[in-house]
CSV table of C-alpha atoms in Angstrom, one decimal:
chain,number,residue,atom,x,y,z
A,1,MET,CA,-117.1,186.1,-42.0
A,2,GLU,CA,-119.6,187.7,-44.3
A,3,PHE,CA,-119.2,184.8,-46.7
A,4,VAL,CA,-120.1,182.3,-44.0
A,5,TYR,CA,-123.3,184.3,-43.2
A,6,LEU,CA,-124.1,184.5,-46.9
A,7,ALA,CA,-123.7,180.8,-47.4
A,8,PHE,CA,-125.8,180.0,-44.3
A,9,TRP,CA,-128.7,182.2,-45.3
A,10,SER,CA,-128.4,180.8,-48.9
A,11,ILE,CA,-128.8,177.3,-47.5
A,12,ILE,CA,-131.7,178.3,-45.4
A,13,ALA,CA,-133.4,179.9,-48.4
A,14,ILE,CA,-132.8,176.9,-50.6
A,15,TYR,CA,-134.3,174.6,-47.9
A,16,LEU,CA,-137.3,176.8,-47.5
A,17,ILE,CA,-137.8,176.8,-51.3
A,18,TYR,CA,-137.5,173.1,-51.3
A,19,LYS,CA,-140.0,172.7,-48.5
A,20,ILE,CA,-142.5,175.0,-50.2
A,21,PHE,CA,-142.0,173.1,-53.4
A,22,ARG,CA,-142.6,169.8,-51.6
A,23,CYS,CA,-145.9,171.1,-50.3
A,24,ILE,CA,-147.3,171.1,-53.8
A,25,ARG,CA,-148.8,167.7,-54.7
A,26,ILE,CA,-150.3,166.5,-57.9
A,27,ILE,CA,-151.8,163.1,-57.4
A,28,PRO,CA,-152.4,160.9,-60.5
A,29,ALA,CA,-155.6,159.0,-61.1
A,30,GLN,CA,-156.1,155.8,-59.1
A,31,ASP,CA,-153.5,156.9,-56.5
A,32,VAL,CA,-154.0,158.2,-53.0
A,33,LEU,CA,-151.7,160.1,-50.6
A,34,ILE,CA,-152.1,159.7,-46.8
A,35,VAL,CA,-151.3,163.0,-45.0
A,36,GLU,CA,-150.4,163.3,-41.4
A,37,ARG,CA,-150.6,166.6,-39.4
A,38,LEU,CA,-148.3,166.8,-36.4
A,39,GLY,CA,-148.0,163.0,-36.3
A,40,LYS,CA,-151.8,162.3,-36.6
A,41,TYR,CA,-153.8,161.2,-39.6
A,42,SER,CA,-155.2,164.3,-41.3
A,43,ARG,CA,-156.7,163.4,-44.7
A,44,SER,CA,-156.4,161.3,-47.8
A,45,LEU,CA,-155.6,163.1,-51.0
A,46,ARG,CA,-156.9,161.6,-54.2
A,47,ALA,CA,-156.3,162.5,-57.9
A,48,GLY,CA,-155.8,166.3,-58.5
A,49,PHE,CA,-153.8,169.3,-57.3
A,50,HIS,CA,-153.2,169.7,-53.5
A,51,ILE,CA,-151.1,172.0,-51.3
A,52,LEU,CA,-149.7,170.9,-47.9
A,53,ILE,CA,-148.8,173.2,-45.0
A,54,PRO,CA,-145.1,173.3,-44.6
A,55,PHE,CA,-143.5,171.9,-41.5
A,56,ILE,CA,-147.0,170.8,-40.2
A,57,ASP,CA,-148.4,168.4,-42.9
A,58,ARG,CA,-146.4,165.3,-43.9
A,59,ASP,CA,-147.1,162.8,-46.7
A,60,ALA,CA,-146.9,159.6,-44.7
A,61,TYR,CA,-148.1,156.9,-47.1
A,62,TYR,CA,-148.6,156.6,-50.8
A,63,HIS,CA,-150.8,153.9,-52.3
A,64,THR,CA,-152.1,152.9,-55.7
A,65,LEU,CA,-155.8,151.8,-56.0
A,66,LYS,CA,-155.1,149.7,-59.0
A,67,GLU,CA,-155.2,145.9,-58.8
A,68,GLN,CA,-151.7,144.6,-57.8
A,69,SER,CA,-150.1,141.3,-58.7
A,70,ILE,CA,-147.7,139.9,-56.1
A,71,ASP,CA,-145.5,136.9,-56.7
A,72,VAL,CA,-145.5,134.2,-54.1
A,73,GLN,CA,-142.1,132.6,-54.1
A,74,PRO,CA,-141.7,128.8,-54.6
A,75,GLN,CA,-142.0,126.8,-51.4
A,76,ILE,CA,-141.8,123.1,-50.4
A,77,CYS,CA,-145.2,121.5,-49.5
A,78,ILE,CA,-145.8,118.0,-48.3
A,79,THR,CA,-148.9,116.2,-49.7
A,80,HIS,CA,-151.1,113.8,-47.7
A,81,ASP,CA,-149.2,110.8,-49.2
A,82,ASN,CA,-145.8,112.3,-48.1
A,83,VAL,CA,-144.6,113.6,-51.4
A,84,GLN,CA,-142.7,116.9,-51.5
A,85,VAL,CA,-143.8,119.4,-54.1
A,86,LYS,CA,-142.6,122.8,-55.0
A,87,VAL,CA,-145.4,125.3,-55.4
A,88,ASP,CA,-145.5,129.0,-56.4
A,89,GLY,CA,-148.2,131.4,-57.4
A,90,VAL,CA,-149.5,134.9,-57.8
A,91,ILE,CA,-151.8,137.0,-55.6
A,92,TYR,CA,-154.1,139.6,-57.2
A,93,LEU,CA,-155.3,142.1,-54.6
A,94,LYS,CA,-156.6,145.7,-54.5
A,95,ILE,CA,-156.6,148.4,-51.8
A,96,ILE,CA,-160.2,149.2,-50.7
A,97,ASP,CA,-159.5,151.4,-47.7
A,98,PRO,CA,-156.1,153.3,-47.9
A,99,VAL,CA,-156.3,154.4,-44.2
A,100,ARG,CA,-156.6,150.8,-42.9
A,101,ALA,CA,-153.9,149.7,-45.4
A,102,SER,CA,-151.6,152.3,-43.9
A,103,TYR,CA,-152.4,151.9,-40.2
A,104,GLY,CA,-154.0,148.5,-39.9
A,105,ILE,CA,-150.8,146.5,-40.7
A,106,GLU,CA,-147.1,147.3,-41.2
A,107,ASP,CA,-146.8,145.7,-44.7
A,108,PHE,CA,-149.9,144.2,-46.2
A,109,GLN,CA,-148.1,142.8,-49.2
A,110,PHE,CA,-145.7,140.8,-47.1
A,111,ALA,CA,-148.6,139.7,-44.8
A,112,ALA,CA,-150.6,138.5,-47.8
A,113,ILE,CA,-147.7,136.5,-49.2
A,114,GLN,CA,-147.0,134.8,-45.8
A,115,LEU,CA,-150.7,134.0,-45.3
A,116,ALA,CA,-150.9,132.6,-48.8
A,117,GLN,CA,-147.9,130.3,-48.2
A,118,THR,CA,-149.1,129.0,-44.9
A,119,THR,CA,-152.7,128.4,-46.3
A,120,MET,CA,-151.2,126.7,-49.3
A,121,ARG,CA,-149.1,124.3,-47.2
A,122,SER,CA,-152.2,123.5,-45.1
A,123,VAL,CA,-154.4,122.8,-48.1
A,124,ILE,CA,-151.9,120.7,-50.0
A,125,GLY,CA,-151.2,118.7,-46.8
A,126,THR,CA,-154.8,117.4,-46.9
A,127,MET,CA,-154.6,116.2,-50.5
A,128,GLU,CA,-152.8,113.4,-52.3
A,129,LEU,CA,-150.4,114.2,-55.1
A,130,ASP,CA,-152.8,113.3,-58.0
A,131,LYS,CA,-155.6,115.4,-56.5
A,132,THR,CA,-153.2,118.3,-55.8
A,133,ILE,CA,-152.1,118.4,-59.5
A,134,GLY,CA,-155.7,118.0,-60.8
A,135,GLU,CA,-157.5,120.4,-58.5
A,136,LYS,CA,-155.7,123.7,-58.7
A,137,ASP,CA,-159.0,125.6,-58.8
A,138,LEU,CA,-160.0,124.2,-55.4
A,139,ILE,CA,-156.6,125.2,-53.9
A,140,ASN,CA,-156.9,128.7,-55.4
A,141,SER,CA,-160.4,129.3,-54.0
A,142,THR,CA,-159.4,128.0,-50.6
A,143,ILE,CA,-156.4,130.3,-50.4
A,144,VAL,CA,-158.4,133.3,-51.6
A,145,ALA,CA,-161.1,132.7,-49.0
A,146,ALA,CA,-158.5,132.4,-46.2
A,147,ILE,CA,-156.6,135.6,-47.2
A,148,ASP,CA,-159.7,137.6,-47.9
A,149,GLN,CA,-161.1,136.8,-44.4
A,150,ALA,CA,-157.9,137.7,-42.7
A,151,SER,CA,-157.2,140.8,-44.8
A,152,GLU,CA,-160.5,142.6,-44.1
A,153,PRO,CA,-159.0,144.7,-41.2
A,154,TRP,CA,-156.1,145.6,-43.6
A,155,GLY,CA,-158.3,147.4,-46.0
A,156,ILE,CA,-157.5,145.2,-49.0
A,157,LYS,CA,-159.5,142.9,-51.1
A,158,VAL,CA,-158.0,139.7,-52.5
A,159,ASN,CA,-159.6,139.0,-55.9
A,160,ARG,CA,-157.9,135.8,-56.8
A,161,TYR,CA,-154.9,133.5,-56.3
A,162,GLU,CA,-153.4,131.5,-59.1
A,163,ILE,CA,-151.0,128.6,-58.7
A,164,LEU,CA,-148.3,128.8,-61.4
A,165,ASN,CA,-146.4,125.6,-60.9
A,166,ILE,CA,-146.6,122.4,-58.9
A,167,VAL,CA,-143.4,120.6,-59.3
A,168,PRO,CA,-142.9,117.1,-57.8
A,169,PRO,CA,-139.4,115.6,-57.3
A,170,LYS,CA,-137.7,114.1,-60.4
A,171,SER,CA,-138.1,110.5,-59.1
A,172,VAL,CA,-141.9,111.0,-58.8
A,173,LEU,CA,-142.0,112.6,-62.2
A,174,ASP,CA,-140.2,109.6,-63.7
A,175,ALA,CA,-142.6,107.2,-61.9
A,176,MET,CA,-145.6,109.2,-63.1
A,177,GLU,CA,-144.3,109.2,-66.7
A,178,LYS,CA,-143.8,105.4,-66.6
A,179,GLU,CA,-147.3,104.9,-65.2
A,180,LYS,CA,-148.7,107.2,-67.9
A,181,LYS,CA,-146.9,105.2,-70.6
A,182,ALA,CA,-148.3,101.9,-69.1
A,183,GLN,CA,-151.8,103.4,-69.1
A,184,ILE,CA,-151.4,104.5,-72.7
A,185,ALA,CA,-150.1,101.0,-73.8
A,186,LYS,CA,-152.9,99.3,-71.9
A,187,ARG,CA,-155.5,101.7,-73.5
A,188,SER,CA,-154.0,101.0,-76.9
A,189,GLN,CA,-154.2,97.2,-76.4
A,190,VAL,CA,-157.8,97.5,-75.2
A,191,LEU,CA,-158.7,99.6,-78.2
A,192,LEU,CA,-157.1,97.1,-80.5
A,193,SER,CA,-158.9,94.2,-78.9
A,194,GLU,CA,-162.2,96.0,-79.0
A,195,GLY,CA,-161.6,96.9,-82.6
A,196,GLU,CA,-160.8,93.3,-83.5
A,197,ARG,CA,-163.9,92.2,-81.6
A,198,ASP,CA,-166.1,94.7,-83.4
A,199,SER,CA,-164.5,93.6,-86.7
A,200,ARG,CA,-165.3,90.0,-86.1
A,201,ILE,CA,-168.8,90.8,-84.9
A,202,ASN,CA,-169.4,93.0,-88.0
A,203,ARG,CA,-168.0,90.2,-90.3
A,204,SER,CA,-170.3,87.6,-88.6
A,205,LEU,CA,-173.3,89.9,-88.9
A,206,GLY,CA,-172.4,90.3,-92.6
A,207,PHE,CA,-172.2,86.6,-93.1
A,208,LYS,CA,-175.5,86.1,-91.3
A,209,GLU,CA,-177.2,88.8,-93.3
A,210,GLU,CA,-175.7,87.3,-96.5
A,211,ALA,CA,-177.0,83.8,-95.6
A,212,VAL,CA,-180.4,85.2,-94.7
A,213,ASN,CA,-180.6,87.2,-97.9
A,214,LYS,CA,-179.5,84.1,-99.9
A,215,SER,CA,-182.1,81.9,-98.2
A,216,GLU,CA,-184.8,84.5,-98.7
A,217,GLY,CA,-183.8,84.8,-102.3
A,218,GLU,CA,-183.8,81.0,-102.8
A,219,LYS,CA,-187.2,80.8,-101.0
A,220,GLN,CA,-188.6,83.5,-103.2
A,221,ARG,CA,-187.1,81.8,-106.3
A,222,ARG,CA,-188.8,78.6,-105.4
A,223,ILE,CA,-192.0,80.3,-104.6
A,224,ASN,CA,-191.9,82.1,-107.9
A,225,SER,CA,-190.9,78.8,-109.7
A,226,ALA,CA,-193.8,77.0,-108.0
A,227,GLU,CA,-196.2,79.7,-108.8
A,228,GLY,CA,-194.9,79.7,-112.5
A,229,LYS,CA,-195.3,76.0,-112.7
A,230,ALA,CA,-198.8,76.1,-111.2
A,231,THR,CA,-199.7,78.9,-113.6
A,232,GLU,CA,-198.2,76.8,-116.5
A,233,ILE,CA,-200.1,73.7,-115.4
A,234,GLU,CA,-203.3,75.6,-114.9
A,235,ALA,CA,-202.9,77.2,-118.4
A,236,LEU,CA,-202.1,73.9,-119.9
A,237,ALA,CA,-205.1,72.3,-118.3
A,238,VAL,CA,-207.3,75.1,-119.4
A,239,ALA,CA,-205.9,74.8,-122.9
A,240,THR,CA,-206.3,71.0,-122.9
A,241,ALA,CA,-209.9,71.4,-121.6
A,242,LYS,CA,-210.6,73.9,-124.3
A,243,GLY,CA,-209.0,71.6,-126.9
A,244,ILE,CA,-211.0,68.7,-125.7
A,245,GLU,CA,-214.1,70.8,-125.8
A,246,ALA,CA,-213.2,71.9,-129.3
A,247,ILE,CA,-212.6,68.3,-130.4
A,248,ALA,CA,-215.8,67.1,-128.9
A,249,SER,CA,-217.6,69.9,-130.6
A,250,SER,CA,-215.9,69.1,-133.9
A,251,ILE,CA,-216.8,65.4,-133.5
A,252,SER,CA,-220.4,66.2,-133.0
A,253,ASP,CA,-220.4,68.3,-136.2
A,254,GLN,CA,-220.9,66.8,-139.6
A,255,GLY,CA,-217.8,65.2,-141.0
A,256,GLY,CA,-216.1,65.4,-137.5
A,257,ALA,CA,-215.7,61.6,-137.3
A,258,SER,CA,-213.9,61.4,-140.6
A,259,ALA,CA,-211.5,64.2,-139.5
A,260,ILE,CA,-210.7,62.4,-136.3
A,261,LYS,CA,-210.0,59.2,-138.2
A,262,LEU,CA,-207.7,61.1,-140.5
A,263,GLN,CA,-205.8,62.6,-137.6
A,264,ILE,CA,-205.4,59.2,-135.9
A,265,THR,CA,-204.3,57.6,-139.1
A,266,LYS,CA,-201.6,60.2,-139.7
A,267,ALA,CA,-200.4,60.0,-136.1
A,268,PHE,CA,-200.3,56.1,-136.3
A,269,ILE,CA,-198.4,56.1,-139.5
A,270,HIS,CA,-195.9,58.8,-138.1
A,271,ASN,CA,-195.3,56.9,-134.9
A,272,PHE,CA,-195.0,53.5,-136.7
A,273,LEU,CA,-192.4,54.9,-139.1
A,274,ASN,CA,-190.4,56.3,-136.2
A,275,VAL,CA,-190.4,53.0,-134.4
A,276,ALA,CA,-189.4,51.1,-137.5
A,277,LYS,CA,-186.2,53.2,-137.8
A,278,GLU,CA,-184.8,51.8,-134.6
A,279,ASN,CA,-183.0,48.3,-134.4
A,280,THR,CA,-185.5,46.8,-132.0
A,281,GLU,CA,-187.9,44.0,-132.1
A,282,ILE,CA,-191.6,45.1,-132.2
A,283,LEU,CA,-194.9,43.4,-132.1
A,284,ILE,CA,-197.1,44.5,-135.0
A,285,PRO,CA,-200.9,44.1,-134.8
A,286,ALA,CA,-202.2,41.3,-136.9
A,287,ASP,CA,-204.5,43.5,-138.8
A,288,VAL,CA,-202.0,46.2,-139.6
A,289,MET,CA,-202.4,45.5,-143.2
A,290,ASN,CA,-206.1,46.2,-142.9
A,291,LEU,CA,-205.6,49.8,-142.0
A,292,PRO,CA,-209.2,51.0,-142.3
A,293,ASN,CA,-210.4,48.3,-139.9
A,294,LEU,CA,-207.6,49.2,-137.5
A,295,ILE,CA,-208.4,52.8,-137.6
A,296,SER,CA,-212.1,52.0,-137.0
A,297,ASN,CA,-211.2,49.8,-134.1
A,298,LEU,CA,-209.0,52.6,-132.5
A,299,THR,CA,-211.7,55.2,-132.9
A,300,GLU,CA,-214.3,52.8,-131.4
A,301,GLY,CA,-212.0,51.9,-128.5
A,302,LYS,CA,-211.4,48.3,-129.4
A,303,LYS,CA,-208.0,46.6,-128.8
A,304,PRO,CA,-206.2,45.5,-132.0
A,305,LYS,CA,-205.2,41.9,-132.4
A,306,VAL,CA,-201.5,41.1,-131.9
């Protein structure tokens, strides 16, 4: 009998020690403990050392004030063009008011996930498949705005929502792949045709510039040749005029006539000898044997007798 009493009081003592030990709370940083006293909210214990009153105070809820990431499980959504897609994502939220997060809703994480899924179905239902895949940012911002507005009484703040995957059916993926290949082939053909067109245009421009350059060069050559000939003729005329002036001046000097006659005689004899070398019939002036008279007639401008 004594053993039973001893065991009973030992159990009571152990229980009291346990309760006293449980009344000591050390809260880490960025955590909060909601304490109830006799079933009512009493206070919120933040980081530090705290002692509860045994059998009166009770730690009702324990929250972390760090930002939390919650997975949103994949779900089937139907787009505006009646294509089923499987969509999943992640919610990033943070507790702002631990009291409202404890008493404002039963499970704020579950509620945020459900709200995110329903909002995502509604948003995707207004978009076509191509727009759904290409505008994830718009879907994310819409879901964040809807959850943030509804979660204000819950004491939480939704910072962002990120869509991880949008997976269409395999048949749609195959069709999209074929369409993409066709677009790539079309773009390749267009680029090749544009390259060929540009090449032909460049070649024609090259031929044109070459022809223009040749014509300009030929024009400049002719101009230079004409200018050279004109300069040559002008120089020849000047030289001839100067020669005539020199001859006239020499003739007017003493002994000039005799010198002219000598030059004419030499030129006549030279030309006569050249003509006589050829096998041709020639007419010889009658007075060719009277060379002094012939020279005198030539110098005086008289025609010789044939």
